[in-house]
């Protein structure tokens, strides 16, 4: 049987991201800025982690990705990225003062 993700779709879908940003807008109005990054492999995540020191501090970080032990973007599984690279990016942002708020908090 097919999985029914509901009206927002899978957490790694564009629809889900749009619904999440709409919810933030309803809650916070225009007092926020959303920065997005499309990542496919561990190299993309590492490049973001290396860039963190040059960034401003953000109110929150949302990761619409699935940490995996077996995939590096080449198996056609949307949103699955190497766990260690994702967690390294999360640690870098948290050390820089940006807390993780979704989905791992």
PDB file of C-alpha atoms in Angstrom:
ATOM      1  CA  UNK A   1       0.000   0.000   0.000  1.00  0.00           C
ATOM      2  CA  UNK A   2       1.094   3.562  -0.704  1.00  0.00           C
ATOM      3  CA  UNK A   3       2.158   5.791   2.168  1.00  0.00           C
ATOM      4  CA  UNK A   4      -0.177   8.712   2.791  1.00  0.00           C
ATOM      5  CA  UNK A   5       1.878  11.642   4.028  1.00  0.00           C
ATOM      6  CA  UNK A   6      -1.219  13.802   4.433  1.00  0.00           C
ATOM      7  CA  UNK A   7      -1.858  17.236   2.992  1.00  0.00           C
ATOM      8  CA  UNK A   8       1.691  18.512   3.544  1.00  0.00           C
ATOM      9  CA  UNK A   9       3.471  15.632   1.880  1.00  0.00           C
ATOM     10  CA  UNK A  10       6.734  14.000   2.872  1.00  0.00           C
ATOM     11  CA  UNK A  11       9.126  16.016   5.074  1.00  0.00           C
ATOM     12  CA  UNK A  12      11.585  16.167   2.172  1.00  0.00           C
ATOM     13  CA  UNK A  13       9.066  17.536  -0.337  1.00  0.00           C
ATOM     14  CA  UNK A  14       8.653  21.044  -1.681  1.00  0.00           C
ATOM     15  CA  UNK A  15       5.045  21.032  -0.491  1.00  0.00           C
ATOM     16  CA  UNK A  16       6.127  20.243   3.068  1.00  0.00           C
ATOM     17  CA  UNK A  17       8.731  23.028   3.018  1.00  0.00           C
ATOM     18  CA  UNK A  18       6.149  25.501   1.697  1.00  0.00           C
ATOM     19  CA  UNK A  19       3.650  24.515   4.419  1.00  0.00           C
ATOM     20  CA  UNK A  20       6.342  24.842   7.088  1.00  0.00           C
ATOM     21  CA  UNK A  21       7.357  28.303   5.878  1.00  0.00           C
ATOM     22  CA  UNK A  22       3.684  29.326   5.720  1.00  0.00           C
ATOM     23  CA  UNK A  23       3.283  28.240   9.357  1.00  0.00           C
ATOM     24  CA  UNK A  24       6.352  30.255  10.387  1.00  0.00           C
ATOM     25  CA  UNK A  25       4.935  33.260   8.538  1.00  0.00           C
ATOM     26  CA  UNK A  26       1.568  32.904  10.312  1.00  0.00           C
ATOM     27  CA  UNK A  27       3.356  32.709  13.670  1.00  0.00           C
ATOM     28  CA  UNK A  28       6.092  35.324  13.178  1.00  0.00           C
ATOM     29  CA  UNK A  29       4.870  37.532  10.367  1.00  0.00           C
ATOM     30  CA  UNK A  30       7.515  39.177   8.241  1.00  0.00           C
ATOM     31  CA  UNK A  31      10.067  39.386  11.051  1.00  0.00           C
ATOM     32  CA  UNK A  32      12.043  36.425   9.730  1.00  0.00           C
ATOM     33  CA  UNK A  33      14.188  35.502   6.793  1.00  0.00           C
ATOM     34  CA  UNK A  34      14.316  32.022   5.319  1.00  0.00           C
ATOM     35  CA  UNK A  35      17.557  30.797   3.807  1.00  0.00           C
ATOM     36  CA  UNK A  36      17.339  27.548   1.907  1.00  0.00           C
ATOM     37  CA  UNK A  37      19.939  25.231   0.446  1.00  0.00           C
ATOM     38  CA  UNK A  38      19.384  22.328  -1.920  1.00  0.00           C
ATOM     39  CA  UNK A  39      21.762  19.516  -1.017  1.00  0.00           C
ATOM     40  CA  UNK A  40      22.278  16.190  -2.670  1.00  0.00           C
ATOM     41  CA  UNK A  41      25.513  14.705  -1.277  1.00  0.00           C
ATOM     42  CA  UNK A  42      27.889  14.799   1.663  1.00  0.00           C
ATOM     43  CA  UNK A  43      30.060  17.263  -0.265  1.00  0.00           C
ATOM     44  CA  UNK A  44      27.176  19.756  -0.375  1.00  0.00           C
ATOM     45  CA  UNK A  45      26.708  19.444   3.388  1.00  0.00           C
ATOM     46  CA  UNK A  46      30.452  19.807   4.044  1.00  0.00           C
ATOM     47  CA  UNK A  47      30.591  22.955   1.899  1.00  0.00           C
ATOM     48  CA  UNK A  48      27.765  24.483   3.921  1.00  0.00           C
ATOM     49  CA  UNK A  49      29.451  23.545   7.208  1.00  0.00           C
ATOM     50  CA  UNK A  50      32.687  25.200   6.073  1.00  0.00           C
ATOM     51  CA  UNK A  51      30.791  28.393   5.208  1.00  0.00           C
ATOM     52  CA  UNK A  52      29.026  28.696   8.584  1.00  0.00           C
ATOM     53  CA  UNK A  53      31.597  31.002  10.261  1.00  0.00           C
ATOM     54  CA  UNK A  54      30.886  33.701   7.652  1.00  0.00           C
ATOM     55  CA  UNK A  55      27.135  33.588   8.231  1.00  0.00           C
ATOM     56  CA  UNK A  56      25.028  35.647  10.559  1.00  0.00           C
ATOM     57  CA  UNK A  57      23.373  33.889  13.481  1.00  0.00           C
ATOM     58  CA  UNK A  58      19.890  32.643  12.646  1.00  0.00           C
ATOM     59  CA  UNK A  59      16.919  32.118  14.973  1.00  0.00           C
ATOM     60  CA  UNK A  60      16.535  28.470  14.037  1.00  0.00           C
ATOM     61  CA  UNK A  61      17.644  25.753  11.653  1.00  0.00           C
ATOM     62  CA  UNK A  62      15.245  23.282  10.059  1.00  0.00           C
ATOM     63  CA  UNK A  63      16.611  20.204   8.309  1.00  0.00           C
ATOM     64  CA  UNK A  64      14.169  18.640   5.882  1.00  0.00           C
ATOM     65  CA  UNK A  65      16.494  15.714   5.300  1.00  0.00           C
ATOM     66  CA  UNK A  66      16.777  12.118   6.408  1.00  0.00           C
ATOM     67  CA  UNK A  67      20.151  11.072   7.846  1.00  0.00           C
ATOM     68  CA  UNK A  68      21.163   7.720   6.388  1.00  0.00           C
ATOM     69  CA  UNK A  69      24.065   5.327   6.736  1.00  0.00           C
ATOM     70  CA  UNK A  70      23.833   3.931   3.221  1.00  0.00           C
ATOM     71  CA  UNK A  71      23.173   6.693   0.721  1.00  0.00           C
ATOM     72  CA  UNK A  72      25.082   9.647  -0.690  1.00  0.00           C
ATOM     73  CA  UNK A  73      22.511  11.041  -3.078  1.00  0.00           C
ATOM     74  CA  UNK A  74      23.098   8.521  -5.820  1.00  0.00           C
ATOM     75  CA  UNK A  75      20.351   5.993  -5.096  1.00  0.00           C
ATOM     76  CA  UNK A  76      17.421   8.218  -6.032  1.00  0.00           C
ATOM     77  CA  UNK A  77      16.058   8.448  -2.496  1.00  0.00           C
ATOM     78  CA  UNK A  78      14.834  11.989  -1.961  1.00  0.00           C
ATOM     79  CA  UNK A  79      16.240  13.707   1.094  1.00  0.00           C
ATOM     80  CA  UNK A  80      18.506  10.905   2.262  1.00  0.00           C
ATOM     81  CA  UNK A  81      21.985  12.205   2.999  1.00  0.00           C
ATOM     82  CA  UNK A  82      24.963  10.767   4.865  1.00  0.00           C
ATOM     83  CA  UNK A  83      24.231  11.044   8.570  1.00  0.00           C
ATOM     84  CA  UNK A  84      27.702  12.145   9.672  1.00  0.00           C
ATOM     85  CA  UNK A  85      27.848  14.995   7.153  1.00  0.00           C
ATOM     86  CA  UNK A  86      24.383  16.222   8.173  1.00  0.00           C
ATOM     87  CA  UNK A  87      25.185  16.018  11.882  1.00  0.00           C
ATOM     88  CA  UNK A  88      28.480  17.864  11.288  1.00  0.00           C
ATOM     89  CA  UNK A  89      26.561  20.707   9.647  1.00  0.00           C
ATOM     90  CA  UNK A  90      24.089  20.739  12.526  1.00  0.00           C
ATOM     91  CA  UNK A  91      26.924  20.877  15.076  1.00  0.00           C
ATOM     92  CA  UNK A  92      28.625  23.707  13.169  1.00  0.00           C
ATOM     93  CA  UNK A  93      25.458  25.803  13.102  1.00  0.00           C
ATOM     94  CA  UNK A  94      24.704  25.108  16.768  1.00  0.00           C
ATOM     95  CA  UNK A  95      28.268  26.056  17.756  1.00  0.00           C
ATOM     96  CA  UNK A  96      27.754  29.280  15.791  1.00  0.00           C
ATOM     97  CA  UNK A  97      24.632  30.058  17.854  1.00  0.00           C
ATOM     98  CA  UNK A  98      21.859  28.795  15.581  1.00  0.00           C
ATOM     99  CA  UNK A  99      19.733  26.214  17.393  1.00  0.00           C
ATOM    100  CA  UNK A 100      18.237  23.196  15.678  1.00  0.00           C
ATOM    101  CA  UNK A 101      14.461  23.416  15.853  1.00  0.00           C
ATOM    102  CA  UNK A 102      13.202  20.871  13.375  1.00  0.00           C
ATOM    103  CA  UNK A 103      12.862  18.020  13.123  1.00  0.00           C
ATOM    104  CA  UNK A 104      15.460  16.946  15.653  1.00  0.00           C
ATOM    105  CA  UNK A 105      14.526  19.207  18.570  1.00  0.00           C
TER     106      UNK A 105
END
